[in-house]
Coordinates of C-alpha atoms in Angstrom, one line a residue:
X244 CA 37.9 -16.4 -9.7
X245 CA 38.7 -14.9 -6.0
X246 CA 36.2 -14.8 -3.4
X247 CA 35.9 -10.9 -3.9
X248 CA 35.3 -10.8 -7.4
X249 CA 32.9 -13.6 -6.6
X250 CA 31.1 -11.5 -4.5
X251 CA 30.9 -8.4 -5.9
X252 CA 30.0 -10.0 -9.6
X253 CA 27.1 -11.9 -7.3
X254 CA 26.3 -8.8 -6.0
X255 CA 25.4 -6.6 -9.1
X256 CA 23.7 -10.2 -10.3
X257 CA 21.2 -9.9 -7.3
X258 CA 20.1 -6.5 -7.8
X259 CA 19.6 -6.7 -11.2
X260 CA 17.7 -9.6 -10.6
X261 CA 16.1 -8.0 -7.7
X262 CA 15.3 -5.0 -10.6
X263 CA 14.1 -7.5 -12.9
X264 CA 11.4 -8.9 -9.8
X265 CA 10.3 -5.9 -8.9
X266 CA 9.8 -4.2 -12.3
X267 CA 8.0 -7.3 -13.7
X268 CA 5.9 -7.8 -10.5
X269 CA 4.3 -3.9 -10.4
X270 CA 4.0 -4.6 -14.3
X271 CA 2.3 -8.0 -14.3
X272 CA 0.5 -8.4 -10.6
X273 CA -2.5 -5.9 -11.5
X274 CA -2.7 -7.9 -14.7
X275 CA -3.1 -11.3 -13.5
X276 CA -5.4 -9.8 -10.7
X277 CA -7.5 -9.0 -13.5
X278 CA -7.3 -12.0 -16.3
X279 CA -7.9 -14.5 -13.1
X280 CA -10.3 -12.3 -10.9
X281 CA -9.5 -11.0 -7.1
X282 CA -11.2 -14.4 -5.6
X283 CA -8.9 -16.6 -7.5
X284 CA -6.1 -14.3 -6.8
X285 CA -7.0 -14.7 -2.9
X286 CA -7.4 -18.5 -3.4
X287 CA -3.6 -18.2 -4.8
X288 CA -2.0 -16.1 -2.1
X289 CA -4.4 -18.1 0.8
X290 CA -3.1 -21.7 -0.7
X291 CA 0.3 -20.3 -0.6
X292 CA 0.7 -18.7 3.0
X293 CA -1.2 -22.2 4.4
X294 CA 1.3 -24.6 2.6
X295 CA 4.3 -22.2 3.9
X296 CA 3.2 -22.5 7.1
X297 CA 3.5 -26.4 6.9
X298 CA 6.6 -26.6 5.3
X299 CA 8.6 -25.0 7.9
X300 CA 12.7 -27.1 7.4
X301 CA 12.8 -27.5 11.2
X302 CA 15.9 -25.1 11.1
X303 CA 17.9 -27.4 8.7
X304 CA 18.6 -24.9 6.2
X305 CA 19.8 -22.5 8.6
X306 CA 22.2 -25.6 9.8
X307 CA 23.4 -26.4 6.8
X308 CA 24.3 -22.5 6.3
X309 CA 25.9 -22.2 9.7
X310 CA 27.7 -26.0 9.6
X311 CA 29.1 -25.9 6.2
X312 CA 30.2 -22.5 6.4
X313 CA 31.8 -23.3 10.0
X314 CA 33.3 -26.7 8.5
X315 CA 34.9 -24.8 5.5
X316 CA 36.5 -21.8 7.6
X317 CA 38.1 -24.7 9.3
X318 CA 39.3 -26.5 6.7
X319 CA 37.2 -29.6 7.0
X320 CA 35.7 -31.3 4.0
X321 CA 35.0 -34.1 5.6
X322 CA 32.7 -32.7 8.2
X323 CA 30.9 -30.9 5.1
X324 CA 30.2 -34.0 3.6
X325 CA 29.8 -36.3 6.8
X326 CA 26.4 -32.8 8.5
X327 CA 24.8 -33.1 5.4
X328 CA 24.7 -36.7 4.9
X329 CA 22.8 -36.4 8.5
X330 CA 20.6 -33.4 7.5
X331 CA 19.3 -35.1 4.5
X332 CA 18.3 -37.8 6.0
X333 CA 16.6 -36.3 8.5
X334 CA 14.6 -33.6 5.4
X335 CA 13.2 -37.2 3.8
X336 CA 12.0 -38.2 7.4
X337 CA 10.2 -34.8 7.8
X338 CA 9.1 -34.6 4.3
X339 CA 7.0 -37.9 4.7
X340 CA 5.7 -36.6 8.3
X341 CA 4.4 -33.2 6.2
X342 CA 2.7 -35.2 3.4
X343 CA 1.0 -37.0 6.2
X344 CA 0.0 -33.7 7.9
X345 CA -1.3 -32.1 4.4
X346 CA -2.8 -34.9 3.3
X347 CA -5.8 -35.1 6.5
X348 CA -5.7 -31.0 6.2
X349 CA -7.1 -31.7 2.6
X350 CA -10.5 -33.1 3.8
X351 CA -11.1 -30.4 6.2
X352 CA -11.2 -27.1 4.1
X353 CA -14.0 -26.4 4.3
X354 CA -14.7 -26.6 8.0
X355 CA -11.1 -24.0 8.6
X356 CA -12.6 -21.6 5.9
X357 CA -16.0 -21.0 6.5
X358 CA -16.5 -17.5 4.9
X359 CA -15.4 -18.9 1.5
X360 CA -18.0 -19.8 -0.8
X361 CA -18.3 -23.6 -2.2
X362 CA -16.6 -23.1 -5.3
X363 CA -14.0 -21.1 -3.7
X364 CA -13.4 -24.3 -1.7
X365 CA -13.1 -26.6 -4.7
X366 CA -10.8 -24.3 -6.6
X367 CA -8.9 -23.8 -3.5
X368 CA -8.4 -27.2 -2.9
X369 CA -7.0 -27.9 -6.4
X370 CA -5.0 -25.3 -6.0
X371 CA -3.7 -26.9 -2.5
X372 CA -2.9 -30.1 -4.1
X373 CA -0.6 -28.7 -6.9
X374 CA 1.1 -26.1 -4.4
X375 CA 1.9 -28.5 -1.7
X376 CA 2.8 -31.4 -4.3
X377 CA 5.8 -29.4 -5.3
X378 CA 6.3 -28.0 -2.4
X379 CA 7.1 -31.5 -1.0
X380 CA 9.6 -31.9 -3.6
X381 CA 11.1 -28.7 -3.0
X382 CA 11.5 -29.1 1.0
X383 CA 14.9 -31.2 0.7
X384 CA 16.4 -29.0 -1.8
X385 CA 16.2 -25.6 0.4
X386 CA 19.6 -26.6 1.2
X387 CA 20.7 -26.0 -2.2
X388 CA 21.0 -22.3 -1.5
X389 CA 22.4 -23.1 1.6
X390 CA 25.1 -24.9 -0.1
X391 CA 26.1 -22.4 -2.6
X392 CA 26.5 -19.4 -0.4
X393 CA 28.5 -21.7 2.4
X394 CA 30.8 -22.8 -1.1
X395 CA 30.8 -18.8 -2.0
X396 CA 29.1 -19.4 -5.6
X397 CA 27.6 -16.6 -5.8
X398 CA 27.3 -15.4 -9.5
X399 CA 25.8 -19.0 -10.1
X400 CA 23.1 -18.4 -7.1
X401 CA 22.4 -15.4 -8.4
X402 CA 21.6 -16.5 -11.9
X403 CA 19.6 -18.9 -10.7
X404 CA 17.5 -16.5 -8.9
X405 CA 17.6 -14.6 -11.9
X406 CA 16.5 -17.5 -14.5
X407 CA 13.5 -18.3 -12.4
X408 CA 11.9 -14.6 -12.1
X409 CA 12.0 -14.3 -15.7
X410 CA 10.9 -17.6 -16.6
X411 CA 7.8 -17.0 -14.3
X412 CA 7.4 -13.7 -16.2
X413 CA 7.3 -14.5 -19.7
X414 CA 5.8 -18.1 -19.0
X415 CA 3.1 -17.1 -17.0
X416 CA 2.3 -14.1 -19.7
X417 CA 2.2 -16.2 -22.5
X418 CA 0.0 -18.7 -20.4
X419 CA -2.4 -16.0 -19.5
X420 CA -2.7 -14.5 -22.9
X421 CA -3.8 -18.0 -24.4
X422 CA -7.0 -18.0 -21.7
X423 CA -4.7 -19.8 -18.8
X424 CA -6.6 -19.2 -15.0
X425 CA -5.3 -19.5 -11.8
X426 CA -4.5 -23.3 -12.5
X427 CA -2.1 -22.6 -15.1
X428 CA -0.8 -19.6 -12.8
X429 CA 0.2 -22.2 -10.1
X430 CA 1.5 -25.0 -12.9
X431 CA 4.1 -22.3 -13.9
X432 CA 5.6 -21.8 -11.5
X433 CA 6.0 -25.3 -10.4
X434 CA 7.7 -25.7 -13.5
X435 CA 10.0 -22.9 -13.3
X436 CA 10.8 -24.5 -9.9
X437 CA 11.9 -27.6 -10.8
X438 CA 14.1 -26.1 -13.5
X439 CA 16.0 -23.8 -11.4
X440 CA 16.4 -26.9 -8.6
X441 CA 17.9 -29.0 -11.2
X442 CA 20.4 -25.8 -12.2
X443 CA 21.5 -25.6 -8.9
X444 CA 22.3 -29.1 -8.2
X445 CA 24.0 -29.4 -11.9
X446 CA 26.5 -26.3 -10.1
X447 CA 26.7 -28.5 -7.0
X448 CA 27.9 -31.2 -8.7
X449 CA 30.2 -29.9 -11.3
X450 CA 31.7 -26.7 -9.2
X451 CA 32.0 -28.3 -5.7
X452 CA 33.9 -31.1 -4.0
X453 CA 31.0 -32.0 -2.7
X454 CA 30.5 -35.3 -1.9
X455 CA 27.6 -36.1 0.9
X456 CA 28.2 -39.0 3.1
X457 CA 25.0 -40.7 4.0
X458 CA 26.6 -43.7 5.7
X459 CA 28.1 -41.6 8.6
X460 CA 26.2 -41.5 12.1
X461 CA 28.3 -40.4 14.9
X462 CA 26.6 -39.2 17.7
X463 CA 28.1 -36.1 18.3
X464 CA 27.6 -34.0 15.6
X465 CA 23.6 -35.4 15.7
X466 CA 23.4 -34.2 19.3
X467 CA 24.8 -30.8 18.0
X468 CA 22.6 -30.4 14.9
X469 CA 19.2 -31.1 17.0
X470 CA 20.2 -28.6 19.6
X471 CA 21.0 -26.2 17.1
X472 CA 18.0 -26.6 14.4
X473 CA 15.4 -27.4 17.4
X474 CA 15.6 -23.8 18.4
X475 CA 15.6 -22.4 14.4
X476 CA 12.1 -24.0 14.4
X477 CA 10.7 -22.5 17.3
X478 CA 12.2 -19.3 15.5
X479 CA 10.8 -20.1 12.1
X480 CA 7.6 -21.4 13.2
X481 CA 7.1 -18.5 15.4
X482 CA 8.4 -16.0 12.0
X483 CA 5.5 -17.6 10.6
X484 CA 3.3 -16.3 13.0
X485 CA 3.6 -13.0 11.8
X486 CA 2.9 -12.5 7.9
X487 CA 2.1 -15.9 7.0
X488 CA -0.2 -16.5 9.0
X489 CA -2.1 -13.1 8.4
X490 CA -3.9 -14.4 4.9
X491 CA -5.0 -17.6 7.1
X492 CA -6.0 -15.0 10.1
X493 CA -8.0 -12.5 7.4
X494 CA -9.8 -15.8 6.0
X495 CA -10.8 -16.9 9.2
X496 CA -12.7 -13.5 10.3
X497 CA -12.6 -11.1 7.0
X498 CA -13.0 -13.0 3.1
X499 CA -10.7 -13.7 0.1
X500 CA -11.2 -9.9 -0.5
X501 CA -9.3 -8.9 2.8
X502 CA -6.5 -11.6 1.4
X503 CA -6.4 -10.4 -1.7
X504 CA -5.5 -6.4 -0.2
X505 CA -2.9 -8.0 2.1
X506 CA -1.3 -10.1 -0.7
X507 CA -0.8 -6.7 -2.6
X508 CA 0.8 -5.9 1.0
X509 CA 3.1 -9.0 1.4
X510 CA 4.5 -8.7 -2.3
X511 CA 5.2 -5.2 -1.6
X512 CA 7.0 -5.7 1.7
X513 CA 8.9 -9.0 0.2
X514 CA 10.3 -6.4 -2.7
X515 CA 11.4 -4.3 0.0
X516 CA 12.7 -7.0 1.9
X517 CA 14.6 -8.5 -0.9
X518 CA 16.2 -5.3 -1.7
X519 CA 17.5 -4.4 1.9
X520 CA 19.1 -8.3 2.6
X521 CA 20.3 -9.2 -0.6
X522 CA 23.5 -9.5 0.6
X523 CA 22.9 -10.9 3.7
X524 CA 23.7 -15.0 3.0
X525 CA 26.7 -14.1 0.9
X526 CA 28.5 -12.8 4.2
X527 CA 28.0 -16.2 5.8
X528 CA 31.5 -17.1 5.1
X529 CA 32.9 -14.3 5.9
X530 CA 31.6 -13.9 9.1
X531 CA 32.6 -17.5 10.0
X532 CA 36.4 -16.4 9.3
X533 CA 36.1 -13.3 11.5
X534 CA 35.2 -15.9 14.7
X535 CA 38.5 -17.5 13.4
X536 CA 40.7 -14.5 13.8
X537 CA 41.8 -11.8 16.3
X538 CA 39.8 -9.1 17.5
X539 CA 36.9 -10.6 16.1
X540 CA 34.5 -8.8 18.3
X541 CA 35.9 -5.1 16.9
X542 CA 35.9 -6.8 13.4
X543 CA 32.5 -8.2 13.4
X544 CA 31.1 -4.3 15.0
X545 CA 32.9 -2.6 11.8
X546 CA 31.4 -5.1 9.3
X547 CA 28.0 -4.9 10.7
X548 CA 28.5 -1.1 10.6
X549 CA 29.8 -0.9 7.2
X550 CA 27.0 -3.2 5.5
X551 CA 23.6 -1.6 8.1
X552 CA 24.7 1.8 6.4
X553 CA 24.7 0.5 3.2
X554 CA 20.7 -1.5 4.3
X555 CA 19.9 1.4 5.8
X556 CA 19.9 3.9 3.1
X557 CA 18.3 1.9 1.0
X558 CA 15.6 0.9 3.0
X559 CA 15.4 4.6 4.0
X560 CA 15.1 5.4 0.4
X561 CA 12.7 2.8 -0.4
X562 CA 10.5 4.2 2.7
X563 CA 10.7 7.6 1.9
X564 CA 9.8 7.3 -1.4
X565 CA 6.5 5.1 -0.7
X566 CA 5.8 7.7 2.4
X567 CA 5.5 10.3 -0.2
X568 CA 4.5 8.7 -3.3
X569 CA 2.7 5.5 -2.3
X570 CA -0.9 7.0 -1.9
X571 CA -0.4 8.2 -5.6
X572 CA 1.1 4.9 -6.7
X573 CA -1.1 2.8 -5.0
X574 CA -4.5 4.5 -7.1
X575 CA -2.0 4.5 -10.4
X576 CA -0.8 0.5 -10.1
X577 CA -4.7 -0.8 -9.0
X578 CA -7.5 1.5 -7.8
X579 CA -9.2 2.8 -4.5
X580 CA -10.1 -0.6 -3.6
X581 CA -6.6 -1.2 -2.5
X582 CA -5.7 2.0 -1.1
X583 CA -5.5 0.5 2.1
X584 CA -2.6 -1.5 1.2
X585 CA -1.0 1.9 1.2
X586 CA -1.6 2.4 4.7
X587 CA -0.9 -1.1 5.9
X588 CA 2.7 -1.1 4.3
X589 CA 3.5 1.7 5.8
X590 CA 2.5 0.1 9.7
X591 CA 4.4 -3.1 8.3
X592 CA 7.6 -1.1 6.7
X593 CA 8.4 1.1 9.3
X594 CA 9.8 -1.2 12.2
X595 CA 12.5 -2.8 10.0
X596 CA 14.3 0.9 9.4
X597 CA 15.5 -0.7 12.7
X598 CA 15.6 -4.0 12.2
X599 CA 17.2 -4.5 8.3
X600 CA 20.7 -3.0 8.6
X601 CA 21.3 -5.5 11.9
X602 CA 20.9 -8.5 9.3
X603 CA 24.8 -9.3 9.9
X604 CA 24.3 -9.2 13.5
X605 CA 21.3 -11.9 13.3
X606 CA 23.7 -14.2 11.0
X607 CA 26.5 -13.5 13.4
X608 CA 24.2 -14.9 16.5
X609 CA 23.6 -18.4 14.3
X610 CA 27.0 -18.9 13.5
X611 CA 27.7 -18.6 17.2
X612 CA 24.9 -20.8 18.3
X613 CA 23.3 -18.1 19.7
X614 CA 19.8 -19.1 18.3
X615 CA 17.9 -19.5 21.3
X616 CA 17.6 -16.1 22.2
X617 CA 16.4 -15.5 18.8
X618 CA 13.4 -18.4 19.1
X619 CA 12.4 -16.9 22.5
X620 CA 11.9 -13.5 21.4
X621 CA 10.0 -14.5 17.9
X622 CA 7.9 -16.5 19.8
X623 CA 6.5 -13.8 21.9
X624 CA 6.3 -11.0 19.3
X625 CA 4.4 -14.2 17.1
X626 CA 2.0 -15.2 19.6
X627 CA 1.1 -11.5 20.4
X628 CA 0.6 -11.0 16.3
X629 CA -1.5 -13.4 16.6
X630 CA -3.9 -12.5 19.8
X631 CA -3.7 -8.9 18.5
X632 CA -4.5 -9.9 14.5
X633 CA -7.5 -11.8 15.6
X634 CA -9.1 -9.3 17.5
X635 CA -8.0 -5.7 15.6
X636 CA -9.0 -7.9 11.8
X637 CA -12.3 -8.6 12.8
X638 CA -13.2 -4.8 14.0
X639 CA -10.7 -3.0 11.2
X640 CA -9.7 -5.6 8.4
X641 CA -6.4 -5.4 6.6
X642 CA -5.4 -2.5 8.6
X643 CA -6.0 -4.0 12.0
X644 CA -4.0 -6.7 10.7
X645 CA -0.9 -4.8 9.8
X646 CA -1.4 -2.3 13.1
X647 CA -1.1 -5.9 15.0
X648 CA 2.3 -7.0 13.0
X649 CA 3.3 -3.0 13.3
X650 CA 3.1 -3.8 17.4
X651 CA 5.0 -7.3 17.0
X652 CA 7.9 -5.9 14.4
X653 CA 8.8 -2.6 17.2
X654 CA 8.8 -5.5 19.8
X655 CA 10.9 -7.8 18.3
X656 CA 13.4 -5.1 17.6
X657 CA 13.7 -4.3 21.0
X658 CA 14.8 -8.0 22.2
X659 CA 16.8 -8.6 19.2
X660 CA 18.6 -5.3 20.3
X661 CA 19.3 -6.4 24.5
X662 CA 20.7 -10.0 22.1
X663 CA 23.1 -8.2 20.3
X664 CA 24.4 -6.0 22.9
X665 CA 25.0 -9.1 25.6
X666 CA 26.1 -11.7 23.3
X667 CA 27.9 -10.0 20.5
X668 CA 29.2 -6.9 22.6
X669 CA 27.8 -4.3 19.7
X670 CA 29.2 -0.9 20.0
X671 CA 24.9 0.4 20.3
X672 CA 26.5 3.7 20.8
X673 CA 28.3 3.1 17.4
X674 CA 25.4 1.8 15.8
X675 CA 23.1 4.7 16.9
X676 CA 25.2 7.3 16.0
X677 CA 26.7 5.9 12.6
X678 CA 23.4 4.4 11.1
X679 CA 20.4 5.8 12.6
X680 CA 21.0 9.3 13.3
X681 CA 23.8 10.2 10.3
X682 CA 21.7 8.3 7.8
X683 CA 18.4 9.4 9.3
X684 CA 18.8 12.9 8.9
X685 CA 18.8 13.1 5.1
X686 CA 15.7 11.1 5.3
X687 CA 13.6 13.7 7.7
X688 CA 15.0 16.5 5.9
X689 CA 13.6 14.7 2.2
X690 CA 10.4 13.6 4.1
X691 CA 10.1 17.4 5.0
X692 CA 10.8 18.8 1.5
X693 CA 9.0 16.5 -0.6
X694 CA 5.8 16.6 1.7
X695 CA 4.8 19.3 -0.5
X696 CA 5.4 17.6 -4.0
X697 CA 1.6 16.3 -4.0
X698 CA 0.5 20.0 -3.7
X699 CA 2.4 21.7 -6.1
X700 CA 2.5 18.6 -8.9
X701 CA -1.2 17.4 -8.1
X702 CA -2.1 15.6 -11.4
X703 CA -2.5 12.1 -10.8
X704 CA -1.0 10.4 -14.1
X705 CA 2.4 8.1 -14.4
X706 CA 4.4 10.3 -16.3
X707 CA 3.9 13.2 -12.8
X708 CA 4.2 10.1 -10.5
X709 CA 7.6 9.3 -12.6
X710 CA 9.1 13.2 -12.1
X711 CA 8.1 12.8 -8.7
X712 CA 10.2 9.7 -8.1
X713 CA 13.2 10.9 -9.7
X714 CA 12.7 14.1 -7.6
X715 CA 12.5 12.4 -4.7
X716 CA 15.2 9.9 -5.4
X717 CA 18.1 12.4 -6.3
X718 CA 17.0 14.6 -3.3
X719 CA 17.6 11.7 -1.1
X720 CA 20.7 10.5 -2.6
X721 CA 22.3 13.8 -2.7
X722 CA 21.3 14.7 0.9
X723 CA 22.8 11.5 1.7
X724 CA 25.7 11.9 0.0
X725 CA 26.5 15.2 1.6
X726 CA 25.3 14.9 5.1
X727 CA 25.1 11.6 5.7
X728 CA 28.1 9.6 4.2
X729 CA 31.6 10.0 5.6
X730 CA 34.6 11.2 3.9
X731 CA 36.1 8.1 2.9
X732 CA 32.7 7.0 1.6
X733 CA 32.2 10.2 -0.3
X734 CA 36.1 9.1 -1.6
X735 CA 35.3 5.6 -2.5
X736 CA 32.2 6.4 -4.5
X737 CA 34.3 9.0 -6.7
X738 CA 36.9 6.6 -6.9
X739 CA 34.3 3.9 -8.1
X740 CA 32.8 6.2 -10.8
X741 CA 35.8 7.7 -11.9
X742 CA 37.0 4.1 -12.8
X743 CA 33.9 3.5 -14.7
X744 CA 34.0 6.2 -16.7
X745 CA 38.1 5.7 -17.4
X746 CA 36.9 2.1 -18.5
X747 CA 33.5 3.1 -20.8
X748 CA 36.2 5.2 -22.8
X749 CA 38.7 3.2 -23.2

């Protein structure tokens, strides 16, 4: 199959399974809030964001995307197999280091999370033990994905993705039903895990030429991958200082009732997030080609024009819709106890209507090496979350928390901006104009119309909330359509359905 079949085949995969996620997670996350109780489902999200803040890869996932991809457009097997023979050694040598680490953090529980009561503690820290058992086990297979995307196997990355969302689902509901709790919520998905890790490296053995050599230790391409994956962890661990460290923030100076409202908040913003940069590690190849080739600066502006118009409406949809509507949905999904969530996603959403469609300019900065700019900046916008997070979610809760990664987000798109203009010479002017103020004009104009849907179709019931979003939808899309997509866009979509319809009646 060609690489743009491939990728276009992977694509419709990943937002189906991105459907399938999102669909099943509004259906099923109010439910297992309720059969396992908002403390145990604080205790859940807590025990996550703490063992993902431990298990950072040290930037050795991002390497293996940026070497292998590199390595390939060059032509060079043998450097494939020779990097990741090197970072897998080094993943077992941090893997041992993190056991270590979580291991002591085991015995002091109690001391970090004061506010929780005693048996929140114990059930916590069974919880802990599970999580970060399989989490360990996990750590050296991130490359996996890494791997797939570098080797452009994208329908089979997809599935995968896909296979694990709906095992969770349907295991996790049938667990639940039979009077499961929160320890059979975390045993299922460790199960599911290790099923879709083994499906991946079945496709890595059988579809790739593959073949990692563990013997090899030159010097040289060591010195390169600890220069390059030194800054990705500042970068990653500073990432972290943002929303996963929030829950571990809230617990210190709120209760597992403040963590339970923002991990209605992180699942929402993770939906949106998965949405807007689905694509995003299926251009790694592509981009490494275009630093191959002539013109690559002009090339690299188009693509990254091309694919943030594409981001951006989405996310513009995505955000108009919850503007308008996610007051109403918020009270329909759970109840007035998490209406702040609606609030808070808003602060958290916002900023990356800026920073989402840029998402091939930040790969485009790692395959160059670039990365360092990237750590510097996270850093600061991380350790000002942080000053600002403790002081605004002990006066306001939840929503001091989110107005403190609202702050960080708008800051960090400011420096990745000044990045992207000195190192990659991006067209800003371009950018601006073709993204931001086309595409954004059909979004204030909807925001302006539909402001008055609430008044004149007031009753609050899911069938209204449904005509609401299909209102709100097709105004978008047909505003966009006609004001804010170009003439050869316009042509391409009406080629595109036109051959679909010639095809569903032949």
């Amino acid at each position: 199959m060609n690489k743009t079949k491939e990728l276009k085949i992977g694509a419709v995969i990943a937002y189906i399974t991105i459907a399938i996620k999102i669909v099943s997670g509004l259906l099923y996350t109010p439910w297992i809030v309720e059969q396992i109780g908002d403390s145990d489902y604080g205790l859940y999200t807590l025990a996550n964001s703490l063992i993902n803040l431990f298990l950072f890869d040290f930037g050795l996932s991002a390497a293996t995307s940026r070497f292998v991809s590199k390595y390939l457009a060059e032509g060079r097997q043998d450097k494939v197999n020779r990097i990741l023979g090197v970072i897998y050694k080094l993943y077992l040598i941090i893997d041992a280091v993190i056991f270590v680490i979580l291991f002591v953090l085991s015995f002091f529980l109690e001391q970090i999370y004061s506010n929780l009561t005693s048996v929140e503690i114990q059930r916590f820290r069974v919880v802990f033990i599970i999580s970060g058992a399989f989490a360990l086990i996990n750590f050296p297979c991130v490359t996996f994905t890494g791997i797939l995307n570098s080797y452009e196997k994208f329908i089979a990355l997809k599935v995968a993705d896909a296979l694990y969302r709906i095992l969770t689902v349907v295991i996790t509901v049938v667990a639940l039903v039979c009077n499961g709790g929160l320890y059979t919520l975390v045993c299922v998905q460790v199960l599911v895990g290790l099923l879709v890790l083994a499906f991946k490296f079945y496709i890595i053995k059988r579809k790739t030429p593959l073949k990692v050599d563990f013997s090899y230790k030159e010097k040289g391409i060591f010195r390169e991958l600890f220069q390059f994956s030194l800054w990705i962890t500042v970068s990653t661990l500073s990432q972290r200082l943002i929303i996963g460290i929030t829950p571990s923030i809230l617990g210190m100076v709120s209760g597992s009732v403040a963590i339970a409202a923002f991990g209605i908040i992180s699942v929402l913003e993770n939906y949106i997030h998965m949405i807007t940069t689905a694509l995003n590690g299926m251009f790694m190849p592509k981009i490494s080609r275009i630093f191959t080739q002539e013109n690559a600066t002009e090339k690299l502006n188009n693509l990254i024009v091309r694919v943030g118009r594409f981001q951006f409406i989405l996310n513009g949809l995505i955000t108009t819709g919850f503007l308008l509507l996610g007051r109403e949905f918020i009270l329909l999904w759970l109840d007035e106890t998490y209406l702040v969530a609606y609030y808070g996603l808003l602060l958290v959403t916002v900023p990356n209507l800026f920073y989402y469609p840029m998402q091939i300019a930040n790969t485009a900065l790692v395959i160059k090496n670039h990365v360092k700019i990237q750590a510097i900046t996270n850093l600061i916008v991380g350790v000002i979350n942080v000053a600002l997070s403790f002081v605004l979610s002990a006066r306001y809760g939840v929503f001091g928390a989110c107005i403190a990664i609202f702050v960080a987000y708008m800051l960090r798109n400011i420096g990745y901006f000044a990045a992207y203009y000195k190192i990659l010479n991006l067209n800003i002017k371009k950018v601006v104009k073709e993204c931001y103020v086309s595409l954004g004009i059909p979004m204030l104009i909807t925001i302006a119309l539909g402001g008055g849907l609430n008044v004149v179709l007031s009753e609050l019931n899911w069938l209204m909330f449904a005509v609401k979003v299909v209102i709100v939808a097709v105004l978008y899309l047909l505003l966009t359509l006609f004001i804010g997509l170009n003439r050869q866009e316009r042509k391409a979509i009406t080629t595109a359905i036109a051959a679909i319809l010639k095809r569903g009646k032949s």
